[in-house]
Amino acid sequence: AQSVSQHNHHVILSEAASLELGCNYSYGGTVNLFWYVQYPGQHLQLLLKYFSGDPLVKGIKGFEAEFIKSKFSFNLRKPSVQWSDTAEYFCAVNAPGSGNTGKLIFGQGTTLQVKP
Amino acid sequence: DAGVTQSPTHLIKTRGQQVTLRCSPKSGHDTVSWYQQALGQGPQFIFQYYEEEERQRGNFPDRFSGHQFPNYSSELNVNALLLGDSALYLCASSLESADNYGYTFGSGTRLTVV
């Protein structure tokens, strides 16, 4: 069965620090990969996604993620965080061929707190 | 604005009761998925509805059931509530014919079982 593991449960950074959140998945086949963000009191929003092609994916708000197939990883990065990046971040996978609307398997999330 | 509307936003129920949660998908979307997000956890897939039928189901007991209406809106029903059912219930909509995995999530219904 597919699973997603996010190693950092709670991260505290100062503004302008660099961010890297780890995500590993277990699935033997090809996967689609996602990072979602949930700001306090708001709905889940898509940050970026990877289906195929260039393993370095750029998303909204200056975020990027790198897919490393050999490591089953899809880590999220941002060179310089802002206070407004304080939120919960979720990594998710689903299997292509399960349909455009196939189920997403989420990690347990990482809470990012950015100190001004 | 999430585009996906869920109601109610919060509710409190007693163990053993039944609850119905509602979801209106984003305009133009025809598929609705439901997720349960327990405190401190990521969302877990409950089931998905398309063309008024349950198409996929996660590892949830039969106490969890749903329905999709001709206007694509959906309901999630939970019978015989347990304390462990306390969670944020998320609805996500998408368009079956689109090829970009365009899920839109609602803000959720916070269910507390006492």
mmCIF file of C-alpha atoms in Angstrom:
data_model
loop_
_atom_site.group_PDB
_atom_site.id
_atom_site.type_symbol
_atom_site.label_atom_id
_atom_site.label_comp_id
_atom_site.label_asym_id
_atom_site.label_seq_id
_atom_site.Cartn_x
_atom_site.Cartn_y
_atom_site.Cartn_z
ATOM 1 C CA ALA A 1 0.000 0.000 0.000
ATOM 2 C CA GLN A 2 1.109 3.522 -0.688
ATOM 3 C CA SER A 3 2.265 5.627 2.231
ATOM 4 C CA VAL A 4 3.822 9.034 2.711
ATOM 5 C CA SER A 5 6.224 10.027 5.455
ATOM 6 C CA GLN A 6 7.050 13.577 6.454
ATOM 7 C CA HIS A 7 9.992 13.593 8.809
ATOM 8 C CA ASN A 8 9.695 17.060 10.250
ATOM 9 C CA HIS A 9 6.574 17.464 12.337
ATOM 10 C CA HIS A 10 7.234 20.956 13.619
ATOM 11 C CA VAL A 11 9.738 23.397 12.178
ATOM 12 C CA ILE A 12 10.543 26.826 13.589
ATOM 13 C CA LEU A 13 12.516 29.279 11.473
ATOM 14 C CA SER A 14 13.345 32.954 11.505
ATOM 15 C CA GLU A 15 12.376 35.105 8.557
ATOM 16 C CA ALA A 16 14.829 34.907 5.639
ATOM 17 C CA ALA A 17 16.020 31.460 6.671
ATOM 18 C CA SER A 18 16.007 28.693 4.092
ATOM 19 C CA LEU A 19 13.449 25.915 4.287
ATOM 20 C CA GLU A 20 13.565 22.271 3.363
ATOM 21 C CA LEU A 21 10.769 19.889 4.334
ATOM 22 C CA GLY A 22 11.303 16.205 3.785
ATOM 23 C CA CYS A 23 8.835 13.853 2.128
ATOM 24 C CA ASN A 24 9.333 10.198 1.318
ATOM 25 C CA TYR A 25 6.804 7.860 -0.202
ATOM 26 C CA SER A 26 6.539 4.147 -0.578
ATOM 27 C CA TYR A 27 5.199 2.904 -3.865
ATOM 28 C CA GLY A 28 6.903 0.760 -6.432
ATOM 29 C CA GLY A 29 5.448 2.311 -9.528
ATOM 30 C CA THR A 30 5.147 5.720 -11.087
ATOM 31 C CA VAL A 31 3.466 8.289 -8.901
ATOM 32 C CA ASN A 32 2.118 11.793 -9.058
ATOM 33 C CA LEU A 33 3.386 13.982 -6.235
ATOM 34 C CA PHE A 34 1.925 17.038 -4.572
ATOM 35 C CA TRP A 35 2.587 19.576 -1.870
ATOM 36 C CA TYR A 36 -0.390 21.288 -0.267
ATOM 37 C CA VAL A 37 -0.424 24.135 2.226
ATOM 38 C CA GLN A 38 -3.046 24.916 4.837
ATOM 39 C CA TYR A 39 -2.853 28.418 6.277
ATOM 40 C CA PRO A 40 -4.513 28.936 9.654
ATOM 41 C CA GLY A 41 -8.271 28.839 9.245
ATOM 42 C CA GLN A 42 -8.117 28.278 5.503
ATOM 43 C CA HIS A 43 -8.637 25.410 3.102
ATOM 44 C CA LEU A 44 -5.946 23.190 1.624
ATOM 45 C CA GLN A 45 -4.268 24.843 -1.350
ATOM 46 C CA LEU A 46 -2.005 23.305 -3.955
ATOM 47 C CA LEU A 47 1.570 24.590 -3.815
ATOM 48 C CA LEU A 48 2.996 22.482 -6.612
ATOM 49 C CA LYS A 49 2.742 19.111 -8.304
ATOM 50 C CA TYR A 50 4.916 16.695 -10.220
ATOM 51 C CA PHE A 51 3.650 14.318 -12.877
ATOM 52 C CA SER A 52 6.622 13.750 -15.151
ATOM 53 C CA GLY A 53 9.501 15.542 -16.859
ATOM 54 C CA ASP A 54 11.865 17.937 -15.109
ATOM 55 C CA PRO A 55 12.247 16.651 -11.553
ATOM 56 C CA LEU A 56 12.666 20.179 -10.240
ATOM 57 C CA VAL A 57 9.201 21.662 -9.940
ATOM 58 C CA LYS A 58 8.444 25.287 -9.219
ATOM 59 C CA GLY A 59 5.251 26.272 -7.482
ATOM 60 C CA ILE A 60 3.527 29.314 -6.124
ATOM 61 C CA LYS A 61 4.981 31.785 -3.630
ATOM 62 C CA GLY A 62 8.589 30.897 -4.396
ATOM 63 C CA PHE A 63 8.358 27.242 -3.380
ATOM 64 C CA GLU A 64 10.012 24.450 -5.317
ATOM 65 C CA ALA A 65 10.384 20.709 -4.894
ATOM 66 C CA GLU A 66 12.764 18.126 -6.266
ATOM 67 C CA PHE A 67 11.704 14.613 -7.165
ATOM 68 C CA ILE A 68 14.496 12.093 -6.599
ATOM 69 C CA LYS A 69 13.217 8.774 -7.837
ATOM 70 C CA SER A 70 16.073 6.713 -6.437
ATOM 71 C CA LYS A 71 15.366 8.044 -2.967
ATOM 72 C CA PHE A 72 11.563 8.006 -3.252
ATOM 73 C CA SER A 73 11.683 11.608 -2.102
ATOM 74 C CA PHE A 74 9.946 14.853 -2.979
ATOM 75 C CA ASN A 75 11.362 17.506 -0.663
ATOM 76 C CA LEU A 76 9.938 21.003 -0.541
ATOM 77 C CA ARG A 77 12.276 23.996 -0.501
ATOM 78 C CA LYS A 78 12.174 27.751 -0.270
ATOM 79 C CA PRO A 79 15.333 29.891 -0.211
ATOM 80 C CA SER A 80 13.987 32.564 2.118
ATOM 81 C CA VAL A 81 10.842 32.155 4.210
ATOM 82 C CA GLN A 82 8.501 34.915 5.282
ATOM 83 C CA TRP A 83 6.267 35.236 8.324
ATOM 84 C CA SER A 84 3.296 34.679 6.000
ATOM 85 C CA ASP A 85 4.586 31.173 5.225
ATOM 86 C CA THR A 86 3.502 30.067 8.695
ATOM 87 C CA ALA A 87 1.175 27.169 7.925
ATOM 88 C CA GLU A 88 0.843 23.413 7.793
ATOM 89 C CA TYR A 89 2.373 21.659 4.818
ATOM 90 C CA PHE A 90 1.276 18.308 3.453
ATOM 91 C CA CYS A 91 2.966 16.050 0.973
ATOM 92 C CA ALA A 92 0.664 13.739 -1.000
ATOM 93 C CA VAL A 93 0.861 11.092 -3.698
ATOM 94 C CA ASN A 94 -1.477 9.279 -5.977
ATOM 95 C CA ALA A 95 -0.986 6.732 -8.683
ATOM 96 C CA PRO A 96 -1.509 7.686 -12.300
ATOM 97 C CA GLY A 97 -4.004 5.497 -14.003
ATOM 98 C CA SER A 98 -6.249 5.801 -10.995
ATOM 99 C CA GLY A 99 -7.961 8.500 -12.880
ATOM 100 C CA ASN A 100 -7.734 12.218 -12.737
ATOM 101 C CA THR A 101 -9.716 12.023 -9.570
ATOM 102 C CA GLY A 102 -7.878 9.177 -7.878
ATOM 103 C CA LYS A 103 -7.454 9.283 -4.157
ATOM 104 C CA LEU A 104 -4.634 11.223 -2.593
ATOM 105 C CA ILE A 105 -2.487 9.666 0.113
ATOM 106 C CA PHE A 106 -1.278 12.382 2.497
ATOM 107 C CA GLY A 107 1.607 12.557 4.905
ATOM 108 C CA GLN A 108 0.848 13.619 8.447
ATOM 109 C CA GLY A 109 1.935 17.172 7.803
ATOM 110 C CA THR A 110 4.625 19.571 8.960
ATOM 111 C CA THR A 111 3.772 22.656 10.951
ATOM 112 C CA LEU A 112 5.989 25.554 9.949
ATOM 113 C CA GLN A 113 6.272 28.508 12.287
ATOM 114 C CA VAL A 114 8.185 31.513 10.998
ATOM 115 C CA LYS A 115 9.284 34.046 13.569
ATOM 116 C CA PRO A 116 9.364 37.677 12.435
ATOM 117 C CA ASP B 1 -13.060 31.707 -1.576
ATOM 118 C CA ALA B 2 -12.381 27.979 -1.855
ATOM 119 C CA GLY B 3 -15.065 27.423 -4.473
ATOM 120 C CA VAL B 4 -16.123 24.330 -2.532
ATOM 121 C CA THR B 5 -18.744 24.981 0.106
ATOM 122 C CA GLN B 6 -19.178 22.748 3.115
ATOM 123 C CA SER B 7 -21.846 22.904 5.782
ATOM 124 C CA PRO B 8 -22.067 23.120 8.652
ATOM 125 C CA THR B 9 -18.673 24.493 9.648
ATOM 126 C CA HIS B 10 -18.840 23.061 13.140
ATOM 127 C CA LEU B 11 -21.103 20.673 14.983
ATOM 128 C CA ILE B 12 -21.197 18.669 18.167
ATOM 129 C CA LYS B 13 -22.844 15.270 18.386
ATOM 130 C CA THR B 14 -23.276 12.625 21.051
ATOM 131 C CA ARG B 15 -21.938 9.100 20.761
ATOM 132 C CA GLY B 16 -24.350 6.828 18.952
ATOM 133 C CA GLN B 17 -25.991 9.629 17.004
ATOM 134 C CA GLN B 18 -25.982 10.050 13.263
ATOM 135 C CA VAL B 19 -24.644 13.036 11.338
ATOM 136 C CA THR B 20 -24.926 14.362 7.795
ATOM 137 C CA LEU B 21 -22.352 16.680 6.290
ATOM 138 C CA ARG B 22 -22.873 18.530 3.035
ATOM 139 C CA CYS B 23 -20.662 19.647 0.190
ATOM 140 C CA SER B 24 -21.268 21.799 -2.868
ATOM 141 C CA PRO B 25 -18.470 21.362 -5.407
ATOM 142 C CA LYS B 26 -16.735 24.101 -7.286
ATOM 143 C CA SER B 27 -18.722 25.306 -10.268
ATOM 144 C CA GLY B 28 -17.988 23.059 -13.249
ATOM 145 C CA HIS B 29 -16.688 20.158 -11.186
ATOM 146 C CA ASP B 30 -18.471 16.811 -11.268
ATOM 147 C CA THR B 31 -16.556 14.595 -8.847
ATOM 148 C CA VAL B 32 -16.536 14.807 -5.067
ATOM 149 C CA SER B 33 -14.152 13.141 -2.663
ATOM 150 C CA TRP B 34 -14.361 13.101 1.118
ATOM 151 C CA TYR B 35 -11.447 13.048 3.543
ATOM 152 C CA GLN B 36 -11.171 12.752 7.318
ATOM 153 C CA GLN B 37 -8.435 14.760 9.014
ATOM 154 C CA ALA B 38 -7.863 13.843 12.636
ATOM 155 C CA LEU B 39 -6.013 16.302 14.842
ATOM 156 C CA GLY B 40 -2.309 16.341 14.025
ATOM 157 C CA GLN B 41 -2.724 14.024 11.052
ATOM 158 C CA GLY B 42 -2.960 14.345 7.321
ATOM 159 C CA PRO B 43 -6.279 13.879 5.541
ATOM 160 C CA GLN B 44 -7.371 10.284 4.968
ATOM 161 C CA PHE B 45 -9.456 9.336 1.950
ATOM 162 C CA ILE B 46 -12.963 8.135 2.785
ATOM 163 C CA PHE B 47 -14.622 7.776 -0.614
ATOM 164 C CA GLN B 48 -15.288 9.423 -3.946
ATOM 165 C CA TYR B 49 -18.474 10.007 -5.884
ATOM 166 C CA TYR B 50 -18.920 10.398 -9.597
ATOM 167 C CA GLU B 51 -22.135 10.181 -11.606
ATOM 168 C CA GLU B 52 -24.031 9.692 -8.359
ATOM 169 C CA GLU B 53 -22.157 6.485 -7.544
ATOM 170 C CA GLU B 54 -19.410 5.625 -5.097
ATOM 171 C CA ARG B 55 -16.400 4.948 -7.273
ATOM 172 C CA GLN B 56 -13.556 4.481 -4.807
ATOM 173 C CA ARG B 57 -13.486 3.827 -1.092
ATOM 174 C CA GLY B 58 -10.803 4.073 1.534
ATOM 175 C CA ASN B 59 -10.412 1.989 4.652
ATOM 176 C CA PHE B 60 -13.490 3.208 6.493
ATOM 177 C CA PRO B 61 -16.319 1.110 7.966
ATOM 178 C CA ASP B 62 -19.793 0.913 6.512
ATOM 179 C CA ARG B 63 -20.957 3.413 9.128
ATOM 180 C CA PHE B 64 -19.605 5.962 6.669
ATOM 181 C CA SER B 65 -21.824 6.375 3.652
ATOM 182 C CA GLY B 66 -22.469 9.024 1.093
ATOM 183 C CA HIS B 67 -24.550 10.275 -1.709
ATOM 184 C CA GLN B 68 -24.148 12.457 -4.745
ATOM 185 C CA PHE B 69 -27.048 14.366 -6.212
ATOM 186 C CA PRO B 70 -27.743 15.217 -9.868
ATOM 187 C CA ASN B 71 -26.377 18.732 -9.286
ATOM 188 C CA TYR B 72 -23.065 17.107 -8.182
ATOM 189 C CA SER B 73 -23.422 18.142 -4.564
ATOM 190 C CA SER B 74 -22.731 15.444 -2.022
ATOM 191 C CA GLU B 75 -23.490 14.289 1.497
ATOM 192 C CA LEU B 76 -21.424 12.305 3.925
ATOM 193 C CA ASN B 77 -23.367 10.337 6.530
ATOM 194 C CA VAL B 78 -21.884 8.769 9.609
ATOM 195 C CA ASN B 79 -23.998 6.445 11.748
ATOM 196 C CA ALA B 80 -23.464 5.266 15.322
ATOM 197 C CA LEU B 81 -20.902 7.964 16.023
ATOM 198 C CA LEU B 82 -17.826 7.086 18.055
ATOM 199 C CA LEU B 83 -15.549 9.430 19.951
ATOM 200 C CA GLY B 84 -12.873 8.567 17.405
ATOM 201 C CA ASP B 85 -14.961 10.061 14.629
ATOM 202 C CA SER B 86 -14.136 13.511 15.952
ATOM 203 C CA ALA B 87 -12.193 15.167 13.145
ATOM 204 C CA LEU B 88 -12.201 17.742 10.391
ATOM 205 C CA TYR B 89 -14.071 16.384 7.376
ATOM 206 C CA LEU B 90 -12.897 17.757 4.068
ATOM 207 C CA CYS B 91 -14.617 17.711 0.735
ATOM 208 C CA ALA B 92 -12.632 17.997 -2.485
ATOM 209 C CA SER B 93 -14.087 18.453 -5.941
ATOM 210 C CA SER B 94 -12.585 17.949 -9.367
ATOM 211 C CA LEU B 95 -13.499 17.537 -13.008
ATOM 212 C CA GLU B 96 -13.359 13.973 -14.303
ATOM 213 C CA SER B 97 -12.490 14.967 -17.843
ATOM 214 C CA ALA B 98 -9.646 17.285 -16.866
ATOM 215 C CA ASP B 99 -6.146 15.894 -16.941
ATOM 216 C CA ASN B 100 -4.441 18.065 -14.393
ATOM 217 C CA TYR B 101 -5.469 16.581 -11.063
ATOM 218 C CA GLY B 102 -7.231 19.804 -10.222
ATOM 219 C CA TYR B 103 -8.602 19.113 -6.780
ATOM 220 C CA THR B 104 -10.226 21.988 -4.924
ATOM 221 C CA PHE B 105 -10.714 21.535 -1.203
ATOM 222 C CA GLY B 106 -13.339 23.067 1.017
ATOM 223 C CA SER B 107 -12.605 24.502 4.435
ATOM 224 C CA GLY B 108 -14.130 21.507 6.125
ATOM 225 C CA THR B 109 -16.651 20.610 8.808
ATOM 226 C CA ARG B 110 -15.288 20.236 12.323
ATOM 227 C CA LEU B 111 -17.159 17.354 13.989
ATOM 228 C CA THR B 112 -16.851 16.818 17.719
ATOM 229 C CA VAL B 113 -18.345 13.689 19.235
ATOM 230 C CA VAL B 114 -18.924 13.798 22.995
#
